[in-house]
Amino acid sequence: MTEFRIIDLQTETIDPNPKTIVASSPERAAELALGVLLVRSGAKRDLRARVYSQMPGQPVNMVRLYIKVADRSTGESAHVR
């Protein structure tokens, strides 16, 4: 498992202390931290989070996660159940 830092981009202000979650993937970390299912590709307007991780001796890795188009078209996010 890897430790991920999640930056929620749909808040009024950027939290100076991002949530840190241990998970198996950036998508799972965002789901645990934000309560929504996100995907790695999408339109710029659907960008929801940036997720950072770093393996020992490696540079920082960043993944952008987007709201799924199907969720946007219904006007709601897919919440974790």
C-alpha atoms as an extended CHARMM CRD file, in Angstrom:
* protein
*
        81  EXT
         1         1  MET       CA              0.0000000000        0.0000000000        0.0000000000  PROA      1               0.0000000000
         2         2  THR       CA              1.0920000000        3.5500000000       -0.7370000000  PROA      2               0.0000000000
         3         3  GLU       CA              0.5020000000        6.8160000000        1.0920000000  PROA      3               0.0000000000
         4         4  PHE       CA             -1.3380000000        9.4260000000       -1.0110000000  PROA      4               0.0000000000
         5         5  ARG       CA             -1.9630000000       13.1540000000       -0.4320000000  PROA      5               0.0000000000
         6         6  ILE       CA             -5.2940000000       14.2870000000       -1.8630000000  PROA      6               0.0000000000
         7         7  ILE       CA             -5.9960000000       17.9010000000       -2.8720000000  PROA      7               0.0000000000
         8         8  ASP       CA             -9.7340000000       18.5600000000       -3.3260000000  PROA      8               0.0000000000
         9         9  LEU       CA            -10.0560000000       21.1350000000       -6.1210000000  PROA      9               0.0000000000
        10        10  GLN       CA            -13.7670000000       21.7890000000       -5.6590000000  PROA      10              0.0000000000
        11        11  THR       CA            -13.5660000000       23.6660000000       -2.3920000000  PROA      11              0.0000000000
        12        12  GLU       CA            -13.6390000000       27.4140000000       -1.8240000000  PROA      12              0.0000000000
        13        13  THR       CA            -10.0400000000       27.4000000000       -0.5830000000  PROA      13              0.0000000000
        14        14  ILE       CA             -7.1680000000       24.9740000000       -1.0210000000  PROA      14              0.0000000000
        15        15  ASP       CA             -6.5420000000       23.1800000000        2.2770000000  PROA      15              0.0000000000
        16        16  PRO       CA             -2.9300000000       23.8240000000        3.3490000000  PROA      16              0.0000000000
        17        17  ASN       CA             -2.9770000000       20.3870000000        5.0490000000  PROA      17              0.0000000000
        18        18  PRO       CA             -4.1410000000       17.9190000000        2.3830000000  PROA      18              0.0000000000
        19        19  LYS       CA             -5.7020000000       14.6380000000        3.4510000000  PROA      19              0.0000000000
        20        20  THR       CA             -3.2550000000       11.7440000000        3.6040000000  PROA      20              0.0000000000
        21        21  ILE       CA             -4.6200000000        8.2620000000        2.9530000000  PROA      21              0.0000000000
        22        22  VAL       CA             -2.9690000000        4.8480000000        2.6630000000  PROA      22              0.0000000000
        23        23  ALA       CA             -4.5490000000        2.9830000000       -0.2580000000  PROA      23              0.0000000000
        24        24  SER       CA             -3.8480000000        0.6820000000       -3.1820000000  PROA      24              0.0000000000
        25        25  SER       CA             -4.3820000000        3.3390000000       -5.8980000000  PROA      25              0.0000000000
        26        26  PRO       CA             -4.9010000000        7.0840000000       -6.3450000000  PROA      26              0.0000000000
        27        27  GLU       CA             -8.5500000000        6.4480000000       -7.2630000000  PROA      27              0.0000000000
        28        28  ARG       CA             -9.1580000000        4.4660000000       -4.0600000000  PROA      28              0.0000000000
        29        29  ALA       CA             -7.3920000000        7.1110000000       -1.9600000000  PROA      29              0.0000000000
        30        30  ALA       CA             -9.6140000000        9.8480000000       -3.4240000000  PROA      30              0.0000000000
        31        31  GLU       CA            -12.7130000000        7.7100000000       -2.8870000000  PROA      31              0.0000000000
        32        32  LEU       CA            -11.8130000000        7.2430000000        0.7900000000  PROA      32              0.0000000000
        33        33  ALA       CA            -10.8850000000       10.9060000000        1.3120000000  PROA      33              0.0000000000
        34        34  LEU       CA            -13.6270000000       12.6320000000       -0.6910000000  PROA      34              0.0000000000
        35        35  GLY       CA            -16.4200000000       10.0830000000       -0.8070000000  PROA      35              0.0000000000
        36        36  VAL       CA            -16.7130000000       10.1050000000       -4.6040000000  PROA      36              0.0000000000
        37        37  LEU       CA            -15.6460000000        7.7890000000       -7.4050000000  PROA      37              0.0000000000
        38        38  LEU       CA            -13.2210000000        9.5330000000       -9.7650000000  PROA      38              0.0000000000
        39        39  VAL       CA            -11.4450000000        8.5530000000      -12.9900000000  PROA      39              0.0000000000
        40        40  ARG       CA             -8.0770000000        9.4490000000      -14.5350000000  PROA      40              0.0000000000
        41        41  SER       CA             -9.3430000000       11.1030000000      -17.7040000000  PROA      41              0.0000000000
        42        42  GLY       CA            -11.8760000000       13.8070000000      -18.3650000000  PROA      42              0.0000000000
        43        43  ALA       CA            -12.5470000000       17.3680000000      -19.4230000000  PROA      43              0.0000000000
        44        44  LYS       CA            -10.7940000000       20.2070000000      -17.6300000000  PROA      44              0.0000000000
        45        45  ARG       CA            -14.1200000000       21.3940000000      -16.1900000000  PROA      45              0.0000000000
        46        46  ASP       CA            -14.5650000000       17.9830000000      -14.5140000000  PROA      46              0.0000000000
        47        47  LEU       CA            -11.2160000000       18.0670000000      -12.6830000000  PROA      47              0.0000000000
        48        48  ARG       CA            -11.9370000000       17.2400000000       -9.0400000000  PROA      48              0.0000000000
        49        49  ALA       CA             -8.6700000000       16.2940000000       -7.3260000000  PROA      49              0.0000000000
        50        50  ARG       CA             -4.9140000000       16.0170000000       -7.5610000000  PROA      50              0.0000000000
        51        51  VAL       CA             -3.4010000000       13.0220000000       -5.8230000000  PROA      51              0.0000000000
        52        52  TYR       CA              0.3020000000       12.9110000000       -4.9400000000  PROA      52              0.0000000000
        53        53  SER       CA              2.5000000000        9.9820000000       -3.9400000000  PROA      53              0.0000000000
        54        54  GLN       CA              6.2180000000        9.3360000000       -3.6410000000  PROA      54              0.0000000000
        55        55  MET       CA              8.1040000000        6.0660000000       -3.4620000000  PROA      55              0.0000000000
        56        56  PRO       CA             11.4380000000        6.1060000000       -1.5780000000  PROA      56              0.0000000000
        57        57  GLY       CA             14.2020000000        7.4530000000       -3.8080000000  PROA      57              0.0000000000
        58        58  GLN       CA             11.7470000000        8.4570000000       -6.5630000000  PROA      58              0.0000000000
        59        59  PRO       CA             10.3440000000       11.8460000000       -7.6380000000  PROA      59              0.0000000000
        60        60  VAL       CA              6.8630000000       12.9080000000       -6.5410000000  PROA      60              0.0000000000
        61        61  ASN       CA              4.1120000000       11.4630000000       -8.7330000000  PROA      61              0.0000000000
        62        62  MET       CA              0.8680000000       13.3790000000       -9.3670000000  PROA      62              0.0000000000
        63        63  VAL       CA             -2.3820000000       12.0430000000      -10.8300000000  PROA      63              0.0000000000
        64        64  ARG       CA             -5.3290000000       14.2410000000      -11.8460000000  PROA      64              0.0000000000
        65        65  LEU       CA             -8.7330000000       12.7210000000      -11.1490000000  PROA      65              0.0000000000
        66        66  TYR       CA            -11.9910000000       13.7580000000      -12.7810000000  PROA      66              0.0000000000
        67        67  ILE       CA            -15.7110000000       13.3940000000      -12.1530000000  PROA      67              0.0000000000
        68        68  LYS       CA            -17.1560000000       10.7040000000      -14.4070000000  PROA      68              0.0000000000
        69        69  VAL       CA            -19.1560000000       12.1290000000      -17.3470000000  PROA      69              0.0000000000
        70        70  ALA       CA            -22.1930000000        9.9760000000      -16.4750000000  PROA      70              0.0000000000
        71        71  ASP       CA            -22.2000000000       11.4720000000      -12.9730000000  PROA      71              0.0000000000
        72        72  ARG       CA            -21.9050000000       15.0290000000      -14.3280000000  PROA      72              0.0000000000
        73        73  SER       CA            -24.8230000000       14.5640000000      -16.7230000000  PROA      73              0.0000000000
        74        74  THR       CA            -27.1580000000       13.6090000000      -13.8740000000  PROA      74              0.0000000000
        75        75  GLY       CA            -25.9770000000       16.5650000000      -11.8250000000  PROA      75              0.0000000000
        76        76  GLU       CA            -24.6350000000       14.5090000000       -8.9290000000  PROA      76              0.0000000000
        77        77  SER       CA            -21.4960000000       12.6580000000       -7.9310000000  PROA      77              0.0000000000
        78        78  ALA       CA            -21.2800000000        8.9340000000       -7.3940000000  PROA      78              0.0000000000
        79        79  HSD       CA            -21.0000000000        8.7920000000       -3.6120000000  PROA      79              0.0000000000
        80        80  VAL       CA            -19.3710000000        5.9190000000       -1.7910000000  PROA      80              0.0000000000
        81        81  ARG       CA            -21.9560000000        3.5330000000       -0.4830000000  PROA      81              0.0000000000
